Amino acid sequence: MNKKILITGGAGFLGSHLCRRLLKENNEVICLDNFFTGVKENIIDLLPNPYFELIRHDVQEPILLEVDEIYNLACPASPPYYQFDPVATTRTSVLGAINMLEIAKKCKAKILQASTSEVYGDPEVHPQPESYRGNVSTTGIRACYDEGKRCAETLFFDYQRQYNVKIKIARIFNTYGPYMNQNDGRVVSNFIVQALKNKDITIYGNGKQTRSFQYVDDLMDGIIKLMNSSDNFTGPVNIGNPSEFTMIELAQKIIELTNSKSNLVFKPLPLDDPMQRQPVIDLAKKELNWEPHVKLEDGLKKTIEYFIKVIND
Ligand code: NAD
Ligand code: UDP
């Protein structure tokens, strides 16, 4: 075995991909999750593997584990879920970061934080480089997530300066793929499920807001490269796909790929919904020799295949 690796949020969309990838690379994986948005089905195939352990635990509470590396992914990522119990969301990011950093400090483990493009808020600089400090509301309904993630970044840097903890911070841009929860509420899963059921496709606002969508396999390559990068490279580093689309373009592409009869319907835009988002990835290219390869159409096809199976089960 190579390393003993803790993945918090390991039963979620991204966490389950990471568990699979790191087991394949001959590591021992401990998946820690409180199953708020994650589900056992995402990792059920891994349970018989003797090198895989599952722990039901909430990162808001301390825990001591002996590991070599920690990927800290625990946190609901979809707006309806992180806004459901906003105090718990902030606590998960802030106390979760402290509790995981304490493990890293005690066992000298390397720790990677799943940060987010949301630290840029509704950006006034476009596209967004890591040097941009963001335009985040401290009081709005997205703040529990955005400010929690910003504070987690602060804690990571303070643990590094104060206690020499080896840290890595990935600012992840909108990612999609198989194992997203069909009721998750995020745009790609919503549109695909609606299209497959020939139901109305719900466009929030006028649909001209943009996002840059990255396929999950590209993200996995990026964060594993970041974890394995030299100790003096901490990030924060953007990990995302710079090809940018409006929500209307995304809906049209999904209708085309699913041969759907769905119509577009327009619903109110949620408060503080960012109007644009696109990563600058020069730093990731230079420091990690990483860039995304999967085109939206190809990634959507694989995601659609997955949802066809889930819906028919
Ligand atoms: P997800 O909701 O599918 O997964 C989050 C996982 O964390 C779930 O399994 C959930 O049960 C678990 N969790 C939540 N609160 C917890 C707690 N207090 N204790 C233990 N476990 C807890 O979301 P995801 O898309 O897989 O996101 C994973 C991480 O990546 C999150 O931290 C998210 O902020 C970050 N991220 C994701 C994206 C994206 O587009 N998917 C973009 C930016 C950042
Ligand atoms: N969105 C939409 N219809 C939906 C779900 C989301 O038009 O059914 C929009 C949402 O308002 C936002 C974009 O799609 O502008 C991306 O939303 P998501 O929740 O996936 O991610 P985030 O806003 O956190 O980037």
mmCIF file of N, CA and C in Angstrom, residues 10 22-23 25 35 39 51 58 77-78 81 101 108 120 147 150 186 192 194 230 281 307:
data_model
loop_
_atom_site.group_PDB
_atom_site.id
_atom_site.type_symbol
_atom_site.label_atom_id
_atom_site.label_comp_id
_atom_site.label_asym_id
_atom_site.label_seq_id
_atom_site.Cartn_x
_atom_site.Cartn_y
_atom_site.Cartn_z
ATOM 1 N N GLY A 10 -16.566 11.835 1.659
ATOM 2 C CA GLY A 10 -16.217 10.789 0.685
ATOM 3 C C GLY A 10 -17.400 10.074 0.058
ATOM 4 N N LEU A 22 -8.235 6.913 -5.662
ATOM 5 C CA LEU A 22 -7.093 6.722 -4.763
ATOM 6 C C LEU A 22 -6.930 5.257 -4.363
ATOM 7 N N LEU A 23 -8.035 4.497 -4.323
ATOM 8 C CA LEU A 23 -7.927 3.051 -4.087
ATOM 9 C C LEU A 23 -7.230 2.385 -5.275
ATOM 10 N N GLU A 25 -5.107 3.629 -7.128
ATOM 11 C CA GLU A 25 -3.669 3.945 -7.096
ATOM 12 C C GLU A 25 -2.987 3.291 -5.893
ATOM 13 N N PHE A 35 -23.450 11.802 5.765
ATOM 14 C CA PHE A 35 -24.571 11.472 4.862
ATOM 15 C C PHE A 35 -25.632 12.565 4.803
ATOM 16 N N VAL A 39 -24.581 9.671 -0.164
ATOM 17 C CA VAL A 39 -25.367 8.437 0.045
ATOM 18 C C VAL A 39 -24.464 7.214 -0.052
ATOM 19 N N TYR A 51 -9.148 -2.434 1.914
ATOM 20 C CA TYR A 51 -8.364 -1.196 2.053
ATOM 21 C C TYR A 51 -9.250 0.045 2.084
ATOM 22 N N ASP A 58 -19.495 13.502 11.818
ATOM 23 C CA ASP A 58 -19.726 14.882 11.396
ATOM 24 C C ASP A 58 -18.451 15.678 11.670
ATOM 25 N N ALA A 77 -22.689 21.252 -1.313
ATOM 26 C CA ALA A 77 -22.195 22.162 -2.350
ATOM 27 C C ALA A 77 -23.315 22.770 -3.185
ATOM 28 N N SER A 78 -24.516 22.222 -3.075
ATOM 29 C CA SER A 78 -25.627 22.720 -3.893
ATOM 30 C C SER A 78 -26.390 23.794 -3.114
ATOM 31 N N TYR A 81 -29.235 22.911 -0.689
ATOM 32 C CA TYR A 81 -28.803 22.121 0.474
ATOM 33 C C TYR A 81 -27.952 22.940 1.436
ATOM 34 N N LEU A 101 -7.549 20.111 10.284
ATOM 35 C CA LEU A 101 -6.188 20.672 10.407
ATOM 36 C C LEU A 101 -5.506 20.179 11.685
ATOM 37 N N LYS A 108 1.264 15.042 11.292
ATOM 38 C CA LYS A 108 2.124 15.595 10.226
ATOM 39 C C LYS A 108 1.646 15.154 8.836
ATOM 40 N N TYR A 120 -14.929 33.982 -5.007
ATOM 41 C CA TYR A 120 -14.923 35.199 -5.826
ATOM 42 C C TYR A 120 -16.290 35.880 -5.831
ATOM 43 N N GLU A 147 -18.555 32.496 2.715
ATOM 44 C CA GLU A 147 -17.707 32.997 3.804
ATOM 45 C C GLU A 147 -17.114 31.836 4.605
ATOM 46 N N ARG A 150 -14.205 30.831 2.607
ATOM 47 C CA ARG A 150 -13.131 31.832 2.696
ATOM 48 C C ARG A 150 -12.410 31.689 4.038
ATOM 49 N N ARG A 186 -28.476 21.159 -8.433
ATOM 50 C CA ARG A 186 -27.544 21.917 -9.276
ATOM 51 C C ARG A 186 -27.969 21.835 -10.733
ATOM 52 N N ILE A 192 -30.548 17.685 -16.908
ATOM 53 C CA ILE A 192 -30.513 16.347 -17.519
ATOM 54 C C ILE A 192 -31.734 15.534 -17.075
ATOM 55 N N GLN A 194 -34.612 16.633 -15.955
ATOM 56 C CA GLN A 194 -35.817 17.209 -16.572
ATOM 57 C C GLN A 194 -35.906 16.807 -18.043
ATOM 58 N N SER A 230 5.035 19.870 -5.129
ATOM 59 C CA SER A 230 6.108 20.101 -4.146
ATOM 60 C C SER A 230 5.559 20.862 -2.931
ATOM 61 N N ILE A 281 -6.549 29.649 -15.630
ATOM 62 C CA ILE A 281 -5.887 28.425 -15.124
ATOM 63 C C ILE A 281 -4.377 28.411 -15.403
ATOM 64 N N PHE A 307 -27.395 9.064 -15.707
ATOM 65 C CA PHE A 307 -28.735 9.396 -15.211
ATOM 66 C C PHE A 307 -29.815 8.509 -15.852
#
